[in-house]
Amino acid sequence: MIAARNLTVGCRKLLSTSAYTVRSHTCDELNASNKNEKVSVMGWLSHKRMDRFFVLRDAYGSVQAKIQENSELKQLLKELPYESVIRVDGTVVDRGENRNNKMKTGDIEINVEQLTVLNKASVNIPMLPDVKSNEKTRLKYRYIDLRSDKLQRYRLQLEDDILVSLYRALRIRSEFVHNLRKFLVEKSGFVDVDTPTLFRRTPGGATEFVVPAPPPNHGMAYSLPQSPQQFKQLLMVGGIDRYFQIARCYRDEGSKGDRQPEFTQVDVEMSFTTQEGVMQLIEDMILSAWPESLIHLKPKSPFPRISYSEAMTKYGIDKPDMRVSWQIEDVKTNIFNFLKKNDGDKIRVIVCRGAGKTPISNSTKDEWKRLIQMNENGRNFAICHPSHKTWFKSLKNEKILEEFGLTEEDALVVCWGESDGVYWTLGQLRNYVAEICGLRSKNVVTAHWVVDFPLFSFEEGHLVSTHHPFTAPVDKDKEMLYDEDNDRLLQITGQHYDLVINGVEMGGGSIRIENSEMQRHVLKILSEPTEEMEHLLNALSHGAPPHGGFALGLDRFVAMLTSDGNPLTPVRDVIAFPKTKNGKDLMSDAPTTLSKKQLERFVKQNLNELIKF
Amino acid sequence: MIAARNLTVGCRKLLSTSAYTVRSHTCDELNASNKNEKVSVMGWLSHKRMDRFFVLRDAYGSVQAKIQENSELKQLLKELPYESVIRVDGTVVDRGENRNNKMKTGDIEINVEQLTVLNKASVNIPMLPDVKSNEKTRLKYRYIDLRSDKLQRYRLQLEDDILVSLYRALRIRSEFVHNLRKFLVEKSGFVDVDTPTLFRRTPGGATEFVVPAPPPNHGMAYSLPQSPQQFKQLLMVGGIDRYFQIARCYRDEGSKGDRQPEFTQVDVEMSFTTQEGVMQLIEDMILSAWPESLIHLKPKSPFPRISYSEAMTKYGIDKPDMRVSWQIEDVKTNIFNFLKKNDGDKIRVIVCRGAGKTPISNSTKDEWKRLIQMNENGRNFAICHPSHKTWFKSLKNEKILEEFGLTEEDALVVCWGESDGVYWTLGQLRNYVAEICGLRSKNVVTAHWVVDFPLFSFEEGHLVSTHHPFTAPVDKDKEMLYDEDNDRLLQITGQHYDLVINGVEMGGGSIRIENSEMQRHVLKILSEPTEEMEHLLNALSHGAPPHGGFALGLDRFVAMLTSDGNPLTPVRDVIAFPKTKNGKDLMSDAPTTLSKKQLERFVKQNLNELIKF
């Protein structure tokens, strides 16, 4: 922690955060060594007391200022609304015995010589930064909420009696992105290329936003792409060997979960590489870019690799939370055979070591049962928890304790029924029980790769890509593509890899199909129309190198970083101006109706053309 | 030049451009020191000769390979289409007397042991990189054009017998942007913040693209912003002290000039600063980010500052090309008085030193006359060029030569008529004559600031912002804002500054109005509806610091850099996937008609709501 602090401070010292401004110092940097110095500091009025003392806050921290007992400025201060922007000219003095240990600048204060009101705030300010307000108010007045410690400033934190400065949200984001770029550009020779966002629609692109085209293209529209996938592959065909972009992407998913209609991904693509090459690159990139102030969360390299089938068999999910060590186990004896109903039914268990210490109420269990049975994969289960006197009518608790070597501190989850569903159900319960035991809020970051996914999956009666139609099969399975048997096709392994952190998929990538004919064949298997993709199919036939890449969900990753490893932190906490779940910007009230001119230009003239389709 | 070369090479050495790939070297890096080494290189087949020799090209350069006289590979090579992607495994040998001095790797070649076809190109490839093709073909097959030296690779250039590697287009762009970020983040403490592109429409935003909103916001639309102007001001209100973003911006201008519907600007904003502070920052930023390989073009600091009125009086234009030294001059005697027609008419001249050496044909002069007289500011003019026997009937040539100290090598442009138009006309002619004399294609970069613009201009009977309604007046003129007299308002000077390079405006910025009431008043003067701007007006009343910023047109700037200072280079030369003047992407054929699903989601359901407005 001392190291982290020094690094942060060291880094700050190199920066001239007051260069090009009219202030002499930022509010966080004054200390006893500035005693008797004349200073000019500027910021927001954040506290006042006894009409003489006040605290000035800026982007970096706070400092106390003091008006002389007999000064006329006392009246000015008294009447000045909080959050007004002021300039203080004065002299730094030692606070001596009145020092405030909880403030970074608490050793000193500024004797005010001049107090200038740069911009008075309204007395009717609707909220104050760092004072609890409801979510709607905070989004509507985002420009006030941005002044809060959480979103912007160093958080001052007392740890082992040392004040630790941690960059928060937007600053961590900026630092992390800059470090990524440094790794990619300076260490690894990648080229930062902007790709268009006004693009053509892609097959099945029902979730793409559309942008009606102005004349001379009336009757047509651009689509905002969900990712630069096609462009990055075209760049490889174009001989740009090593490409990256911090790319704005768009997805119209209405109010589906914690997602924003526009989001950012770290997009990387490389030629003449392998699956292992890309995974190694991404791992090095992430570790190299890890913010210094969060060094205690940094995972170890190499990130473990597990196969999709191993993940499903051991954890019942393709993105297991590795902060939890529990695994799905077979039952080696026939102790639970009374649970089987049909031939082929399976019984699997999870021994939840330590989970006995946390009581689980019956209503919680009922809620889990309800959630699980909403899914077609939901199977019967029982949670053998020490607080229950009897677990099964036909079997004594002691028998079970003995069978699995359980103590009163442990718990056991038993699940039975038709095969795949048993793993799925246990995967869900593993997360639920771990959550309640606090294992999923440990401030730890566990990262690993999930590999060897099936290339195709079966959904609603036909084959779909498990990820996307550009993923290449592994070499040994390439010939199986030309099998006409769906069961054989479903056995093909794709060269896809997912990066999973603390049970959340942070990004994914693949080696792509570089052969035009194979790509055409895969689109045919998927019953995707090729006419929308002729430009890509053509490109692959005009000299396309083998290539592969990766995309990291930046918003989600930074949200995880800034919350000590909690991957479920809302992404809007790390986005300057987020939208609500309903896609609204409450601050500016977007979206809005069209102006008459826009209506004319984009809708009315366009209309007949558009609906001709 | 040697220095530049060493720096580039030095830089390359630090990069492991083959890390994470299966190649051992890139095609440019082999030389005599690799003699006898086993290497694996990959790239595109770009030349072949005598069925045995071929050149392999990748993102970095080229290398020759040689098949043994009796090898079966000769047949393979013979049948292999150009631009196929191949892998060569072999041993580096010295070419001895056969060395090729025009090739960076010309000292060596690779003795091919294994030749693997990674992806065969079609024999019907529609174009070859670096072979002249028409613009349409090059845009349609952009992924082939991207392989050309111009867009991508180092250009190898023989200078003073030294091979100089210059990064081209996309690589210079990437380098410049990365250097900008390093300056802003590492040296100056700026925070990189992403702002939304799905925003609300802005007043008068007739040139904004619209994005129809999906449910539950049917009947409404987002707008794609022309710049993050509002967001960057709101970030300042939010206490983000020093913000920047390499921002994607959108402007629907149809086929107006060399502009793309989406473009990129380097967007910077800072609190507690001054006009001089921002200008100094931007100057330091640009000079600090200047690509090393273009060091010979780097302008000197500080960039000269000239006022708008000085620019107009001396150069007749607010973005004078300073590669040209000629200035507009008054005529101190009454020698030309015979030209005056009305009281108040003015006569001004430009002495074009050296312009006498370049003949100007009568048809060229007639064309200039036509162009100038199309504009309401066009005035009468004469070009006194030594090739003409008689300049004016009423005045002998010798008199004029004597009056202005002209020689046969010089020329004189005389213009007369109503005041403002005389300056405007001379400003145009100064550029025309300089252009024809080659003064505007000098490989030099001259940068300067134009300052002290009027805050308002008069257009079609009412006041408009000379730049935008958020620009603050200079302090001494603030009270004049409350004058009701248009003439007085027109005298107000704004705190705006333009960066002009070689006669083109590369960017502009201003100190903004931070006072809510003043901003409301200015919108009133401009007859702009305030209801569209209430969120910004509110923000300014809830604690807005004084602030100002700048936006640099990145595409234009990089186009100028990569063409040795020619600011008129088309921006599509530095954009990976540009659109045509008609807003079309010829490669993917965007925009396109909507899919049925999109039509349902965005148009049909939306329709009744949208046209209700």
PDB file of C-alpha atoms in Angstrom, chain A residues 74-157:
ATOM      1  CA  LYS A  74     -17.100  37.062   6.175  1.00  0.00           C
ATOM      2  CA  GLN A  75     -20.348  38.535   4.897  1.00  0.00           C
ATOM      3  CA  LEU A  76     -19.516  37.501   1.334  1.00  0.00           C
ATOM      4  CA  LEU A  77     -18.832  33.937   2.477  1.00  0.00           C
ATOM      5  CA  LYS A  78     -21.980  33.836   4.560  1.00  0.00           C
ATOM      6  CA  GLU A  79     -24.146  34.647   1.565  1.00  0.00           C
ATOM      7  CA  LEU A  80     -22.299  32.508  -0.934  1.00  0.00           C
ATOM      8  CA  PRO A  81     -24.205  29.357  -1.969  1.00  0.00           C
ATOM      9  CA  TYR A  82     -22.483  25.997  -1.807  1.00  0.00           C
ATOM     10  CA  GLU A  83     -20.950  24.794  -5.085  1.00  0.00           C
ATOM     11  CA  SER A  84     -20.161  28.341  -6.152  1.00  0.00           C
ATOM     12  CA  VAL A  85     -16.859  28.534  -8.009  1.00  0.00           C
ATOM     13  CA  ILE A  86     -14.340  30.733  -6.256  1.00  0.00           C
ATOM     14  CA  ARG A  87     -10.758  31.829  -6.357  1.00  0.00           C
ATOM     15  CA  VAL A  88      -8.741  32.129  -3.180  1.00  0.00           C
ATOM     16  CA  ASP A  89      -5.518  34.105  -3.005  1.00  0.00           C
ATOM     17  CA  GLY A  90      -3.707  33.793   0.241  1.00  0.00           C
ATOM     18  CA  THR A  91      -0.837  32.481   2.309  1.00  0.00           C
ATOM     19  CA  VAL A  92      -0.317  28.911   3.474  1.00  0.00           C
ATOM     20  CA  VAL A  93      -0.144  28.574   7.246  1.00  0.00           C
ATOM     21  CA  ASP A  94       0.485  25.608   9.511  1.00  0.00           C
ATOM     22  CA  ARG A  95      -2.604  24.454  11.410  1.00  0.00           C
ATOM     23  CA  GLY A  96      -0.430  23.248  14.261  1.00  0.00           C
ATOM     24  CA  GLU A  97      -2.511  21.404  16.817  1.00  0.00           C
ATOM     25  CA  ASN A  98      -5.663  21.895  14.781  1.00  0.00           C
ATOM     26  CA  ARG A  99      -4.407  19.682  12.010  1.00  0.00           C
ATOM     27  CA  ASN A 100      -6.989  17.409  10.401  1.00  0.00           C
ATOM     28  CA  ASN A 101      -5.567  13.933   9.947  1.00  0.00           C
ATOM     29  CA  LYS A 102      -8.441  12.864   7.743  1.00  0.00           C
ATOM     30  CA  MET A 103      -7.610  15.377   5.063  1.00  0.00           C
ATOM     31  CA  LYS A 104      -4.603  15.068   2.803  1.00  0.00           C
ATOM     32  CA  THR A 105      -3.948  18.792   3.129  1.00  0.00           C
ATOM     33  CA  GLY A 106      -4.956  18.731   6.799  1.00  0.00           C
ATOM     34  CA  ASP A 107      -1.618  20.018   8.071  1.00  0.00           C
ATOM     35  CA  ILE A 108      -2.199  23.471   6.606  1.00  0.00           C
ATOM     36  CA  GLU A 109      -4.819  26.003   5.717  1.00  0.00           C
ATOM     37  CA  ILE A 110      -4.858  29.128   3.571  1.00  0.00           C
ATOM     38  CA  ASN A 111      -5.110  32.555   5.174  1.00  0.00           C
ATOM     39  CA  VAL A 112      -7.442  34.276   2.728  1.00  0.00           C
ATOM     40  CA  GLU A 113      -6.228  37.617   1.385  1.00  0.00           C
ATOM     41  CA  GLN A 114      -8.579  37.792  -1.553  1.00  0.00           C
ATOM     42  CA  LEU A 115     -11.778  35.869  -2.227  1.00  0.00           C
ATOM     43  CA  THR A 116     -13.128  36.150  -5.771  1.00  0.00           C
ATOM     44  CA  VAL A 117     -16.458  34.720  -6.792  1.00  0.00           C
ATOM     45  CA  LEU A 118     -15.867  33.342 -10.295  1.00  0.00           C
ATOM     46  CA  ASN A 119     -19.382  32.000 -10.772  1.00  0.00           C
ATOM     47  CA  LYS A 120     -22.081  31.962  -8.140  1.00  0.00           C
ATOM     48  CA  ALA A 121     -24.129  28.782  -7.904  1.00  0.00           C
ATOM     49  CA  SER A 122     -27.877  28.906  -7.637  1.00  0.00           C
ATOM     50  CA  VAL A 123     -29.215  28.656  -4.090  1.00  0.00           C
ATOM     51  CA  ASN A 124     -31.691  26.132  -5.448  1.00  0.00           C
ATOM     52  CA  ILE A 125     -29.106  23.592  -6.434  1.00  0.00           C
ATOM     53  CA  PRO A 126     -31.024  20.321  -6.856  1.00  0.00           C
ATOM     54  CA  MET A 127     -28.373  18.068  -5.270  1.00  0.00           C
ATOM     55  CA  LEU A 128     -24.898  18.161  -3.799  1.00  0.00           C
ATOM     56  CA  PRO A 129     -22.019  15.921  -4.820  1.00  0.00           C
ATOM     57  CA  ASP A 130     -21.357  13.022  -2.438  1.00  0.00           C
ATOM     58  CA  VAL A 131     -24.700  13.594  -0.716  1.00  0.00           C
ATOM     59  CA  LYS A 132     -27.106  10.728  -1.234  1.00  0.00           C
ATOM     60  CA  SER A 133     -29.642  11.433  -3.982  1.00  0.00           C
ATOM     61  CA  ASN A 134     -31.859   9.131  -5.955  1.00  0.00           C
ATOM     62  CA  GLU A 135     -30.596   7.663  -9.201  1.00  0.00           C
ATOM     63  CA  LYS A 136     -32.862   9.794 -11.397  1.00  0.00           C
ATOM     64  CA  THR A 137     -31.721  13.036  -9.850  1.00  0.00           C
ATOM     65  CA  ARG A 138     -28.104  11.958 -10.124  1.00  0.00           C
ATOM     66  CA  LEU A 139     -28.488  11.174 -13.812  1.00  0.00           C
ATOM     67  CA  LYS A 140     -30.408  14.357 -14.544  1.00  0.00           C
ATOM     68  CA  TYR A 141     -27.755  16.465 -12.832  1.00  0.00           C
ATOM     69  CA  ARG A 142     -24.880  14.290 -13.914  1.00  0.00           C
ATOM     70  CA  TYR A 143     -22.625  17.370 -14.084  1.00  0.00           C
ATOM     71  CA  ILE A 144     -23.016  17.721 -10.316  1.00  0.00           C
ATOM     72  CA  ASP A 145     -22.697  13.998  -9.630  1.00  0.00           C
ATOM     73  CA  LEU A 146     -19.467  14.022 -11.649  1.00  0.00           C
ATOM     74  CA  ARG A 147     -17.939  16.189  -8.927  1.00  0.00           C
ATOM     75  CA  SER A 148     -18.317  13.320  -6.452  1.00  0.00           C
ATOM     76  CA  ASP A 149     -15.363  11.358  -5.183  1.00  0.00           C
ATOM     77  CA  LYS A 150     -16.693   8.133  -6.619  1.00  0.00           C
ATOM     78  CA  LEU A 151     -16.763   9.249 -10.219  1.00  0.00           C
ATOM     79  CA  GLN A 152     -13.875  11.531 -10.444  1.00  0.00           C
ATOM     80  CA  ARG A 153     -11.488  12.381  -7.727  1.00  0.00           C
ATOM     81  CA  TYR A 154      -8.894  10.497  -5.786  1.00  0.00           C
ATOM     82  CA  ARG A 155     -10.612   8.725  -2.991  1.00  0.00           C
ATOM     83  CA  LEU A 156      -8.831   9.389   0.251  1.00  0.00           C
ATOM     84  CA  GLN A 157      -8.757   6.270   2.288  1.00  0.00           C
TER      85      GLN A 157
END
